[in-house]
Coordinates of N, CA and C in Angstrom, one line a residue:
Q1 N -24.4 2.0 -3.1 CA -23.3 2.6 -2.2 C -23.4 2.0 -0.8
V2 N -22.3 1.8 -0.2 CA -22.2 1.4 1.2 C -21.4 2.4 1.9
Q3 N -21.8 2.9 3.0 CA -21.1 3.8 3.9 C -20.6 3.0 5.1
L4 N -19.3 3.3 5.4 CA -18.7 2.6 6.6 C -18.1 3.6 7.5
V5 N -18.3 3.5 8.8 CA -17.8 4.4 9.8 C -17.1 3.6 10.9
E6 N -15.8 3.8 11.0 CA -15.1 3.1 12.1 C -15.1 3.9 13.3
S7 N -14.9 3.2 14.5 CA -14.7 3.9 15.7 C -14.0 3.0 16.7
G8 N -13.6 3.5 17.8 CA -13.0 2.7 18.8 C -11.5 2.7 18.9
G9 N -10.9 3.4 18.0 CA -9.4 3.6 18.0 C -9.0 4.5 19.2
G10 N -7.7 4.5 19.4 CA -7.2 5.4 20.5 C -5.8 4.9 20.9
L11 N -5.4 5.4 22.0 CA -4.0 5.2 22.6 C -4.2 4.1 23.7
V12 N -3.3 3.1 23.6 CA -3.4 2.0 24.6 C -1.9 1.6 24.9
Q13 N -1.7 1.1 26.1 CA -0.4 0.6 26.4 C -0.2 -0.8 25.9
A14 N 1.1 -1.1 25.6 CA 1.4 -2.5 25.2 C 0.8 -3.5 26.2
G15 N 0.3 -4.5 25.6 CA -0.4 -5.6 26.4 C -1.9 -5.3 26.6
G16 N -2.3 -4.2 26.2 CA -3.7 -3.8 26.4 C -4.6 -4.3 25.3
S17 N -5.9 -3.9 25.4 CA -6.9 -4.4 24.4 C -7.7 -3.2 23.9
L18 N -8.2 -3.3 22.7 CA -9.1 -2.4 22.1 C -10.1 -3.1 21.3
R19 N -11.3 -2.5 21.2 CA -12.3 -3.1 20.3 C -12.7 -2.0 19.3
L20 N -12.5 -2.3 18.0 CA -12.9 -1.4 17.0 C -14.3 -1.8 16.5
S21 N -15.0 -0.8 16.0 CA -16.3 -1.1 15.4 C -16.4 -0.5 14.1
C22 N -17.2 -1.1 13.2 CA -17.4 -0.5 11.9 C -18.9 -0.7 11.6
A23 N -19.5 0.5 11.5 CA -21.0 0.5 11.2 C -21.2 0.7 9.8
A24 N -22.0 -0.2 9.2 CA -22.3 -0.1 7.8 C -23.7 0.4 7.5
S25 N -23.9 1.1 6.5 CA -25.2 1.6 6.1 C -25.3 1.7 4.6
G26 N -26.5 1.9 4.1 CA -26.6 2.0 2.6 C -27.0 0.6 2.1
R27 N -26.5 0.3 0.9 CA -26.9 -1.0 0.2 C -26.0 -2.1 0.7
T28 N -26.1 -2.4 1.9 CA -25.3 -3.5 2.5 C -25.7 -4.8 2.0
S29 N -26.9 -5.0 1.5 CA -27.3 -6.3 1.0 C -26.4 -6.8 -0.2
S30 N -25.8 -5.8 -0.9 CA -25.0 -6.1 -2.1 C -23.6 -6.6 -1.7
S31 N -23.2 -6.5 -0.4 CA -21.9 -6.9 0.0 C -21.9 -7.8 1.2
D32 N -21.4 -9.0 1.0 CA -21.5 -10.0 2.0 C -20.2 -10.0 2.9
A33 N -19.1 -9.5 2.4 CA -17.9 -9.6 3.1 C -17.5 -8.2 3.8
M34 N -17.0 -8.3 5.0 CA -16.5 -7.2 5.7 C -15.0 -7.5 6.1
G35 N -14.1 -6.6 5.8 CA -12.8 -6.8 6.2 C -12.1 -5.7 7.0
W36 N -11.1 -6.0 7.7 CA -10.3 -5.0 8.4 C -8.9 -5.0 7.7
F37 N -8.4 -3.9 7.4 CA -7.0 -3.7 6.9 C -6.4 -2.6 7.8
R38 N -5.1 -2.6 7.8 CA -4.4 -1.6 8.6 C -3.2 -1.1 7.8
Q39 N -2.8 0.1 8.1 CA -1.6 0.7 7.5 C -0.7 1.3 8.6
P40 N 0.3 0.6 8.9 CA 1.3 1.1 9.9 C 2.0 2.3 9.3
P41 N 2.5 3.2 10.1 CA 3.2 4.4 9.6 C 4.4 4.0 8.8
G42 N 4.5 4.6 7.6 CA 5.6 4.3 6.7 C 5.6 3.0 6.0
K43 N 4.5 2.2 6.2 CA 4.5 0.9 5.6 C 3.2 0.7 4.7
E44 N 3.2 -0.4 4.0 CA 2.1 -0.7 3.1 C 0.9 -1.2 3.9
E45 N -0.2 -1.0 3.3 CA -1.5 -1.5 4.0 C -1.4 -3.0 4.0
E46 N -2.0 -3.6 5.0 CA -2.0 -5.1 5.2 C -3.3 -5.6 5.7
F47 N -3.7 -6.7 5.3 CA -4.9 -7.4 5.7 C -4.8 -7.8 7.1
V48 N -5.9 -7.7 7.8 CA -6.0 -8.1 9.2 C -7.0 -9.2 9.4
A49 N -8.2 -9.0 9.1 CA -9.2 -10.1 9.3 C -10.5 -9.7 8.4
A50 N -11.3 -10.7 8.2 CA -12.5 -10.5 7.4 C -13.6 -11.5 7.9
I51 N -14.8 -11.1 7.6 CA -16.0 -12.0 8.0 C -17.1 -11.8 7.0
T52 N -17.9 -12.8 6.9 CA -19.1 -12.7 6.0 C -20.3 -12.4 6.8
W53 N -21.2 -11.6 6.3 CA -22.5 -11.3 7.0 C -23.3 -12.6 7.1
N54 N -23.5 -13.3 6.1 CA -24.4 -14.4 6.0 C -24.0 -15.6 6.9
S55 N -22.8 -16.1 6.7 CA -22.4 -17.3 7.5 C -21.5 -17.0 8.7
G56 N -21.0 -15.8 8.7 CA -20.0 -15.6 9.8 C -18.7 -16.2 9.6
Y57 N -18.4 -16.7 8.4 CA -17.1 -17.2 8.1 C -16.0 -16.2 8.3
T58 N -14.9 -16.6 8.9 CA -13.9 -15.6 9.3 C -12.5 -16.1 8.7
I59 N -11.7 -15.1 8.4 CA -10.3 -15.4 8.0 C -9.5 -14.3 8.7
Y60 N -8.2 -14.7 9.0 CA -7.3 -13.8 9.7 C -5.9 -13.8 9.0
A61 N -5.2 -12.7 9.2 CA -3.8 -12.8 8.8 C -3.1 -13.6 9.9
D62 N -2.1 -14.4 9.4 CA -1.4 -15.3 10.3 C -0.8 -14.6 11.5
S63 N -0.4 -13.4 11.4 CA 0.3 -12.7 12.5 C -0.7 -12.3 13.6
E64 N -2.0 -12.2 13.2 CA -3.0 -11.7 14.2 C -3.8 -12.8 14.8
K65 N -3.7 -14.0 14.2 CA -4.5 -15.1 14.6 C -4.3 -15.4 16.1
G66 N -5.3 -15.5 16.9 CA -5.2 -15.8 18.3 C -5.2 -14.5 19.1
R67 N -4.8 -13.4 18.6 CA -4.8 -12.1 19.3 C -6.0 -11.3 18.9
F68 N -6.4 -11.4 17.7 CA -7.6 -10.6 17.2 C -8.8 -11.5 16.9
T69 N -9.9 -10.9 17.2 CA -11.2 -11.6 16.9 C -12.1 -10.7 16.1
I70 N -12.6 -11.1 15.0 CA -13.6 -10.4 14.2 C -14.9 -11.0 14.5
S71 N -15.9 -10.1 14.6 CA -17.3 -10.6 14.8 C -18.3 -9.6 14.2
R72 N -19.5 -10.0 14.1 CA -20.5 -9.1 13.5 C -21.8 -9.2 14.2
D73 N -22.5 -8.1 14.1 CA -23.9 -8.0 14.7 C -24.8 -7.7 13.5
N74 N -25.4 -8.7 12.9 CA -26.2 -8.4 11.7 C -27.4 -7.4 11.9
A75 N -27.9 -7.5 13.1 CA -29.1 -6.6 13.3 C -28.6 -5.1 13.4
K76 N -27.4 -4.9 13.9 CA -26.8 -3.5 13.9 C -26.0 -3.2 12.7
K77 N -25.8 -4.1 11.8 CA -25.0 -4.0 10.7 C -23.6 -3.4 11.1
T78 N -23.0 -4.0 12.1 CA -21.8 -3.6 12.7 C -20.8 -4.7 12.8
V79 N -19.6 -4.5 12.4 CA -18.5 -5.5 12.5 C -17.5 -5.0 13.6
Y80 N -17.0 -5.9 14.3 CA -16.1 -5.6 15.4 C -14.8 -6.3 15.2
L81 N -13.7 -5.6 15.7 CA -12.4 -6.2 15.8 C -11.9 -6.1 17.2
Q82 N -11.9 -7.2 17.9 CA -11.4 -7.2 19.3 C -9.9 -7.5 19.2
M83 N -9.1 -6.6 19.7 CA -7.7 -6.8 19.7 C -7.1 -6.9 21.1
S84 N -6.3 -7.9 21.3 CA -5.7 -8.0 22.6 C -4.2 -8.2 22.5
S85 N -3.5 -8.2 23.6 CA -2.1 -8.3 23.7 C -1.4 -7.4 22.6
L86 N -1.8 -6.2 22.6 CA -1.4 -5.3 21.6 C 0.1 -4.9 21.9
T87 N 0.8 -4.7 20.8 CA 2.2 -4.3 20.8 C 2.4 -3.0 20.0
P88 N 3.5 -2.3 20.1 CA 3.7 -1.2 19.3 C 3.6 -1.5 17.8
A89 N 3.9 -2.7 17.4 CA 3.8 -3.1 16.0 C 2.4 -3.0 15.5
D90 N 1.4 -3.0 16.4 CA 0.0 -2.9 15.9 C -0.4 -1.5 15.7
T91 N 0.5 -0.5 16.0 CA 0.1 0.9 15.7 C -0.1 1.1 14.2
A92 N -1.3 1.6 13.9 CA -1.7 1.8 12.5 C -3.0 2.5 12.4
V93 N -3.3 2.9 11.2 CA -4.7 3.3 10.9 C -5.4 2.1 10.4
Y94 N -6.5 1.8 11.1 CA -7.3 0.6 10.8 C -8.5 1.1 10.0
H95 N -8.7 0.4 8.8 CA -9.8 0.7 7.9 C -10.7 -0.6 7.9
C96 N -12.0 -0.4 7.8 CA -12.9 -1.5 7.5 C -13.3 -1.3 6.0
A97 N -13.7 -2.4 5.4 CA -14.0 -2.4 4.0 C -15.1 -3.4 3.7
S98 N -15.8 -3.2 2.7 CA -17.0 -4.0 2.3 C -16.8 -4.5 0.9
G99 N -17.2 -5.7 0.7 CA -17.1 -6.3 -0.6 C -18.0 -7.5 -0.8
S100 N -18.0 -8.0 -2.1 CA -18.9 -9.1 -2.4 C -18.4 -10.4 -2.0
H101 N -17.0 -10.5 -2.0 CA -16.4 -11.8 -1.7 C -15.3 -11.6 -0.6
V102 N -15.3 -12.5 0.3 CA -14.4 -12.4 1.4 C -13.0 -12.9 0.9
G103 N -12.0 -12.2 1.5 CA -10.6 -12.6 1.1 C -9.6 -11.6 1.7
R104 N -8.3 -11.9 1.4 CA -7.3 -11.1 2.0 C -6.8 -10.0 1.1
I105 N -7.3 -10.0 -0.1 CA -6.8 -9.0 -1.1 C -7.6 -7.7 -1.1
R106 N -7.0 -6.6 -1.1 CA -7.6 -5.3 -1.1 C -8.6 -5.1 -2.2
G107 N -8.3 -5.6 -3.4 CA -9.1 -5.4 -4.5 C -10.5 -6.1 -4.4
L108 N -10.7 -7.0 -3.5 CA -12.0 -7.6 -3.3 C -13.0 -6.7 -2.7
Y109 N -12.6 -5.6 -2.1 CA -13.4 -4.7 -1.4 C -13.7 -3.4 -2.1
N110 N -15.0 -3.1 -2.2 CA -15.3 -1.9 -3.0 C -15.5 -0.6 -2.2
Y111 N -15.8 -0.8 -1.0 CA -16.1 0.4 -0.1 C -15.2 0.4 1.1
W112 N -14.8 1.6 1.5 CA -13.9 1.7 2.5 C -14.3 2.8 3.5
G113 N -14.0 2.6 4.8 CA -14.2 3.7 5.7 C -13.0 4.6 5.8
Q114 N -13.2 5.7 6.6 CA -12.1 6.7 6.7 C -11.0 6.2 7.5
G115 N -11.2 5.3 8.4 CA -10.1 4.7 9.2 C -10.2 5.3 10.6
T116 N -9.6 4.5 11.5 CA -9.5 4.9 12.9 C -8.0 4.6 13.4
Q117 N -7.5 5.6 14.1 CA -6.1 5.4 14.5 C -5.9 4.6 15.8
V118 N -5.1 3.6 15.7 CA -4.7 2.9 16.9 C -3.2 3.1 17.2
T119 N -2.9 3.5 18.4 CA -1.6 3.8 18.8 C -1.3 3.0 20.0
V120 N -0.2 2.1 20.0 CA 0.1 1.3 21.1 C 1.5 1.8 21.6
S121 N 1.5 2.2 22.9 CA 2.7 2.7 23.5 C 3.5 1.6 24.2
S122 N 4.8 1.8 24.2 CA 5.6 0.7 24.9 C 5.8 1.0 26.3

């Protein structure tokens, strides 16, 4: 089992920045990939970004590339999502997830955090 706890969400004005954190614990050695997904209000969940613990390989959704940066601290077993130039369209519950293989598909990830709310005001 892997436990994931997100933090760092909140209310921010358009154009602002936030950094989300996801702390992993438990059998993290069984999962090399960490991903961020988000679910805007009334919409389906969508992939945001992902990274691998071992190589630091990263992938992004095209819409976030250049504005969001995913990174990891292996010693702290924590993954970060630095978000900048935020717009109201970024308002969503952001979840981190852990899986064996990195990718954009939800089904690749076995463990999920509870989520953290990000609200961007105009």
